[in-house]
């Protein structure tokens, strides 16, 4: 696995490596190996954008609730947020993914 460089990373951030999607994606019309590589790169980028948008929306829900862990007297430090199902469920429902807790967790 090659570490991300400026040519393969998105804004020097986290990206979905081609190895994840390479095994799952079998292009229907394989014209050239370059086209296959570009399709895999496109699917990786789209999946990264999808997951990033969901995580960002869940963070906004968490901030709206005001549930940050940490002391209230140290307001200069960054607050640490915890991703919970209460924040993730409405964020996922905006994208058409319905998530419900199993009956044994309620």
Short mmCIF file of N, CA and C in Angstrom, two decimals:
data_model
loop_
_atom_site.label_atom_id
_atom_site.label_comp_id
_atom_site.label_asym_id
_atom_site.label_seq_id
_atom_site.Cartn_x
_atom_site.Cartn_y
_atom_site.Cartn_z
N UNK A 1 0.85 -1.17 0.00
CA UNK A 1 0.00 0.00 0.00
C UNK A 1 0.89 1.22 0.00
N UNK A 2 0.63 2.13 -0.88
CA UNK A 2 1.38 3.37 -1.01
C UNK A 2 0.75 4.41 -0.10
N UNK A 3 1.55 5.12 0.70
CA UNK A 3 0.95 6.17 1.54
C UNK A 3 0.40 7.29 0.68
N UNK A 4 -0.60 8.00 1.18
CA UNK A 4 -1.22 9.04 0.37
C UNK A 4 -0.25 10.17 0.09
N UNK A 5 -0.27 10.64 -1.12
CA UNK A 5 0.52 11.81 -1.49
C UNK A 5 -0.45 12.89 -1.90
N UNK A 6 0.07 14.02 -2.32
CA UNK A 6 -0.82 15.12 -2.69
C UNK A 6 -1.64 14.76 -3.92
N UNK A 7 -1.16 13.85 -4.74
CA UNK A 7 -1.90 13.46 -5.92
C UNK A 7 -3.03 12.49 -5.64
N UNK A 8 -2.91 11.72 -4.55
CA UNK A 8 -3.93 10.72 -4.27
C UNK A 8 -4.83 11.08 -3.10
N UNK A 9 -4.47 12.08 -2.31
CA UNK A 9 -5.30 12.41 -1.17
C UNK A 9 -6.23 13.56 -1.50
N UNK A 10 -7.28 13.66 -0.73
CA UNK A 10 -8.26 14.72 -0.93
C UNK A 10 -7.98 15.78 0.13
N UNK A 11 -7.51 16.91 -0.29
CA UNK A 11 -7.18 18.03 0.60
C UNK A 11 -6.25 17.58 1.73
N UNK A 12 -5.32 16.69 1.40
CA UNK A 12 -4.35 16.17 2.37
C UNK A 12 -5.04 15.56 3.58
N UNK A 13 -6.19 14.98 3.40
CA UNK A 13 -6.93 14.38 4.49
C UNK A 13 -7.01 12.88 4.33
N UNK A 14 -7.92 12.29 5.04
CA UNK A 14 -8.12 10.85 4.99
C UNK A 14 -8.81 10.50 3.69
N UNK A 15 -8.42 9.40 3.10
CA UNK A 15 -9.06 8.97 1.87
C UNK A 15 -9.30 7.48 1.96
N UNK A 16 -10.22 7.01 1.14
CA UNK A 16 -10.51 5.58 1.07
C UNK A 16 -9.55 4.97 0.07
N UNK A 17 -8.66 4.07 0.50
CA UNK A 17 -7.69 3.51 -0.43
C UNK A 17 -8.36 2.62 -1.46
N UNK A 18 -7.71 2.50 -2.61
CA UNK A 18 -8.26 1.70 -3.69
C UNK A 18 -8.36 0.23 -3.35
N UNK A 19 -7.58 -0.24 -2.38
CA UNK A 19 -7.63 -1.63 -1.97
C UNK A 19 -8.98 -2.04 -1.40
N UNK A 20 -9.66 -1.10 -0.76
CA UNK A 20 -10.99 -1.40 -0.23
C UNK A 20 -11.97 -1.65 -1.36
N UNK A 21 -11.98 -0.77 -2.32
CA UNK A 21 -12.96 -0.88 -3.40
C UNK A 21 -12.47 -1.77 -4.52
N UNK A 22 -11.18 -2.04 -4.59
CA UNK A 22 -10.64 -2.84 -5.68
C UNK A 22 -11.21 -4.26 -5.65
N UNK A 23 -11.37 -4.83 -4.48
CA UNK A 23 -11.89 -6.19 -4.39
C UNK A 23 -13.40 -6.26 -4.56
N UNK A 24 -14.09 -5.17 -4.31
CA UNK A 24 -15.54 -5.16 -4.36
C UNK A 24 -16.10 -4.74 -5.71
N UNK A 25 -15.33 -4.00 -6.48
CA UNK A 25 -15.84 -3.43 -7.73
C UNK A 25 -15.31 -4.24 -8.91
N UNK A 26 -16.19 -4.75 -9.69
CA UNK A 26 -15.83 -5.42 -10.94
C UNK A 26 -16.50 -4.67 -12.07
N UNK A 27 -15.77 -3.80 -12.76
CA UNK A 27 -16.39 -3.02 -13.84
C UNK A 27 -17.00 -3.91 -14.91
N UNK A 28 -18.15 -3.50 -15.39
CA UNK A 28 -18.87 -4.28 -16.39
C UNK A 28 -18.14 -4.23 -17.72
N UNK A 29 -17.79 -3.05 -18.14
CA UNK A 29 -17.07 -2.89 -19.40
C UNK A 29 -15.63 -2.52 -19.09
N UNK A 30 -14.76 -3.49 -19.09
CA UNK A 30 -13.36 -3.17 -18.81
C UNK A 30 -12.67 -2.92 -20.14
N UNK A 31 -12.50 -1.66 -20.46
CA UNK A 31 -11.86 -1.30 -21.72
C UNK A 31 -10.35 -1.31 -21.57
N UNK A 32 -9.84 -0.64 -20.58
CA UNK A 32 -8.40 -0.61 -20.33
C UNK A 32 -8.18 -0.68 -18.82
N UNK A 33 -7.00 -1.09 -18.41
CA UNK A 33 -6.71 -1.08 -16.98
C UNK A 33 -6.76 0.33 -16.38
N UNK A 34 -6.44 1.35 -17.18
CA UNK A 34 -6.50 2.71 -16.69
C UNK A 34 -7.94 3.11 -16.38
N UNK A 35 -8.88 2.71 -17.24
CA UNK A 35 -10.28 3.02 -17.00
C UNK A 35 -10.77 2.34 -15.72
N UNK A 36 -10.34 1.09 -15.50
CA UNK A 36 -10.71 0.40 -14.27
C UNK A 36 -10.17 1.13 -13.04
N UNK A 37 -8.92 1.58 -13.13
CA UNK A 37 -8.31 2.31 -12.03
C UNK A 37 -9.06 3.61 -11.75
N UNK A 38 -9.45 4.31 -12.79
CA UNK A 38 -10.15 5.58 -12.61
C UNK A 38 -11.55 5.37 -12.04
N UNK A 39 -12.22 4.29 -12.44
CA UNK A 39 -13.54 3.98 -11.88
C UNK A 39 -13.42 3.66 -10.39
N UNK A 40 -12.40 2.89 -10.03
CA UNK A 40 -12.19 2.55 -8.62
C UNK A 40 -11.87 3.81 -7.82
N UNK A 41 -11.06 4.69 -8.39
CA UNK A 41 -10.73 5.95 -7.71
C UNK A 41 -11.98 6.80 -7.53
N UNK A 42 -12.85 6.84 -8.54
CA UNK A 42 -14.08 7.62 -8.46
C UNK A 42 -15.01 7.07 -7.39
N UNK A 43 -15.15 5.76 -7.32
CA UNK A 43 -16.01 5.15 -6.31
C UNK A 43 -15.43 5.37 -4.91
N UNK A 44 -14.12 5.31 -4.77
CA UNK A 44 -13.49 5.57 -3.48
C UNK A 44 -13.73 7.00 -3.03
N UNK A 45 -13.61 7.93 -3.95
CA UNK A 45 -13.83 9.34 -3.62
C UNK A 45 -15.29 9.60 -3.25
N UNK A 46 -16.22 9.00 -3.99
CA UNK A 46 -17.64 9.19 -3.68
C UNK A 46 -18.00 8.59 -2.33
N UNK A 47 -17.44 7.43 -2.00
CA UNK A 47 -17.75 6.83 -0.70
C UNK A 47 -17.14 7.63 0.44
N UNK A 48 -15.95 8.20 0.21
CA UNK A 48 -15.35 9.05 1.23
C UNK A 48 -16.20 10.29 1.47
N UNK A 49 -16.69 10.90 0.41
CA UNK A 49 -17.52 12.09 0.53
C UNK A 49 -18.81 11.77 1.27
N UNK A 50 -19.41 10.63 0.97
CA UNK A 50 -20.65 10.21 1.62
C UNK A 50 -20.44 10.02 3.13
N UNK A 51 -19.39 9.31 3.50
CA UNK A 51 -19.12 9.06 4.92
C UNK A 51 -18.74 10.36 5.63
N UNK A 52 -17.98 11.21 4.96
CA UNK A 52 -17.59 12.48 5.55
C UNK A 52 -18.79 13.38 5.80
N UNK A 53 -19.72 13.42 4.86
CA UNK A 53 -20.93 14.24 5.04
C UNK A 53 -21.78 13.73 6.20
N UNK A 54 -21.91 12.42 6.32
CA UNK A 54 -22.68 11.84 7.42
C UNK A 54 -22.02 12.16 8.76
N UNK A 55 -20.70 12.01 8.83
CA UNK A 55 -20.00 12.30 10.08
C UNK A 55 -20.11 13.78 10.44
N UNK A 56 -20.03 14.65 9.45
CA UNK A 56 -20.15 16.08 9.71
C UNK A 56 -21.56 16.43 10.19
N UNK A 57 -22.58 15.85 9.58
CA UNK A 57 -23.95 16.10 10.02
C UNK A 57 -24.18 15.59 11.45
N UNK A 58 -23.62 14.42 11.76
CA UNK A 58 -23.76 13.88 13.12
C UNK A 58 -23.06 14.78 14.13
N UNK A 59 -21.93 15.35 13.75
CA UNK A 59 -21.23 16.29 14.63
C UNK A 59 -22.07 17.54 14.86
N UNK A 60 -22.73 18.02 13.83
CA UNK A 60 -23.58 19.20 13.99
C UNK A 60 -24.76 18.90 14.92
N UNK A 61 -25.35 17.70 14.81
CA UNK A 61 -26.42 17.32 15.72
C UNK A 61 -25.91 17.26 17.16
N UNK A 62 -24.70 16.74 17.34
CA UNK A 62 -24.12 16.65 18.67
C UNK A 62 -23.86 18.04 19.24
N UNK A 63 -23.38 18.95 18.41
CA UNK A 63 -23.12 20.32 18.88
C UNK A 63 -24.42 21.04 19.21
N UNK A 64 -25.48 20.77 18.45
CA UNK A 64 -26.76 21.41 18.75
C UNK A 64 -27.31 20.94 20.09
N UNK A 65 -27.09 19.66 20.41
CA UNK A 65 -27.53 19.15 21.70
C UNK A 65 -26.70 19.72 22.83
N UNK A 66 -25.45 20.05 22.55
CA UNK A 66 -24.57 20.59 23.57
C UNK A 66 -24.02 19.55 24.50
N UNK A 67 -23.81 18.35 23.99
CA UNK A 67 -23.29 17.27 24.83
C UNK A 67 -21.81 17.07 24.54
N UNK A 68 -21.01 17.93 25.07
CA UNK A 68 -19.57 17.78 24.93
C UNK A 68 -19.00 17.32 26.26
N UNK A 69 -18.11 16.35 26.20
CA UNK A 69 -17.49 15.89 27.43
C UNK A 69 -16.29 16.77 27.74
N UNK A 70 -16.10 17.08 28.96
CA UNK A 70 -14.99 17.93 29.37
C UNK A 70 -15.45 18.88 30.45
N UNK A 71 -14.49 19.53 31.04
CA UNK A 71 -14.84 20.45 32.12
C UNK A 71 -15.34 21.76 31.55
N UNK A 72 -16.23 22.41 32.27
CA UNK A 72 -16.82 23.65 31.79
C UNK A 72 -15.92 24.84 32.07
N UNK A 73 -14.96 24.70 32.99
CA UNK A 73 -14.12 25.85 33.30
C UNK A 73 -12.97 26.02 32.31
N UNK A 74 -12.60 24.99 31.56
CA UNK A 74 -11.57 25.09 30.54
C UNK A 74 -12.22 25.27 29.18
N UNK A 75 -12.58 26.47 28.86
CA UNK A 75 -13.26 26.71 27.59
C UNK A 75 -12.28 26.98 26.47
N UNK A 76 -10.99 27.12 26.78
CA UNK A 76 -10.02 27.39 25.73
C UNK A 76 -9.62 26.13 24.99
N UNK A 77 -9.73 24.99 25.65
CA UNK A 77 -9.36 23.73 25.00
C UNK A 77 -10.49 23.24 24.10
N UNK A 78 -10.13 22.41 23.15
CA UNK A 78 -11.13 21.82 22.27
C UNK A 78 -11.96 20.81 23.05
N UNK A 79 -13.26 20.82 22.80
CA UNK A 79 -14.14 19.86 23.44
C UNK A 79 -14.08 18.55 22.66
N UNK A 80 -14.23 17.46 23.37
CA UNK A 80 -14.25 16.15 22.73
C UNK A 80 -15.69 15.69 22.62
N UNK A 81 -16.06 15.29 21.45
CA UNK A 81 -17.42 14.83 21.19
C UNK A 81 -17.40 13.32 20.99
N UNK A 82 -18.50 12.69 21.37
CA UNK A 82 -18.66 11.26 21.20
C UNK A 82 -19.77 11.00 20.20
N UNK A 83 -19.48 10.16 19.22
CA UNK A 83 -20.47 9.80 18.21
C UNK A 83 -21.42 8.77 18.80
N UNK A 84 -22.68 9.14 18.94
CA UNK A 84 -23.68 8.24 19.50
C UNK A 84 -24.76 7.97 18.46
N UNK A 85 -25.54 6.94 18.72
CA UNK A 85 -26.62 6.61 17.79
C UNK A 85 -27.69 7.69 17.78
N UNK A 86 -27.85 8.42 18.88
CA UNK A 86 -28.83 9.50 18.92
C UNK A 86 -28.46 10.62 17.96
N UNK A 87 -27.18 10.81 17.71
CA UNK A 87 -26.73 11.82 16.76
C UNK A 87 -26.61 11.26 15.35
N UNK A 88 -26.24 9.99 15.26
CA UNK A 88 -26.01 9.38 13.95
C UNK A 88 -27.31 9.04 13.23
N UNK A 89 -28.33 8.64 13.96
CA UNK A 89 -29.60 8.24 13.33
C UNK A 89 -30.25 9.36 12.53
N UNK A 90 -30.39 10.59 13.06
CA UNK A 90 -30.99 11.64 12.22
C UNK A 90 -30.10 12.04 11.05
N UNK A 91 -28.78 11.95 11.24
CA UNK A 91 -27.88 12.29 10.13
C UNK A 91 -28.01 11.26 9.01
N UNK A 92 -28.15 9.99 9.37
CA UNK A 92 -28.31 8.95 8.35
C UNK A 92 -29.67 9.02 7.69
N UNK A 93 -30.69 9.41 8.45
CA UNK A 93 -32.03 9.47 7.86
C UNK A 93 -32.14 10.57 6.81
N UNK A 94 -31.29 11.60 6.89
CA UNK A 94 -31.28 12.63 5.85
C UNK A 94 -30.82 12.06 4.51
N UNK A 95 -30.02 11.00 4.55
CA UNK A 95 -29.50 10.39 3.34
C UNK A 95 -30.27 9.13 2.96
N UNK A 96 -31.38 8.87 3.62
CA UNK A 96 -32.22 7.74 3.24
C UNK A 96 -31.82 6.43 3.87
N UNK A 97 -30.97 6.45 4.88
CA UNK A 97 -30.57 5.23 5.57
C UNK A 97 -31.29 5.20 6.91
N UNK A 98 -32.17 4.24 7.08
CA UNK A 98 -32.94 4.13 8.32
C UNK A 98 -32.25 3.17 9.26
N UNK A 99 -31.93 3.66 10.45
CA UNK A 99 -31.24 2.86 11.45
C UNK A 99 -32.11 2.82 12.69
N UNK A 100 -32.34 1.62 13.20
CA UNK A 100 -33.10 1.46 14.43
C UNK A 100 -32.29 0.61 15.38
N UNK A 101 -32.44 0.89 16.67
CA UNK A 101 -31.76 0.09 17.66
C UNK A 101 -32.40 -1.29 17.73
N UNK A 102 -31.61 -2.32 17.96
CA UNK A 102 -32.20 -3.64 18.18
C UNK A 102 -33.04 -3.63 19.46
N UNK A 103 -34.00 -4.52 19.54
CA UNK A 103 -34.95 -4.52 20.65
C UNK A 103 -34.28 -4.75 22.00
N UNK A 104 -33.13 -5.41 22.03
CA UNK A 104 -32.49 -5.70 23.31
C UNK A 104 -31.70 -4.52 23.84
N UNK A 105 -31.56 -3.42 23.08
CA UNK A 105 -30.90 -2.22 23.59
C UNK A 105 -31.89 -1.17 24.06
N UNK A 106 -33.16 -1.38 23.86
CA UNK A 106 -34.14 -0.36 24.24
C UNK A 106 -34.65 -0.56 25.63
#
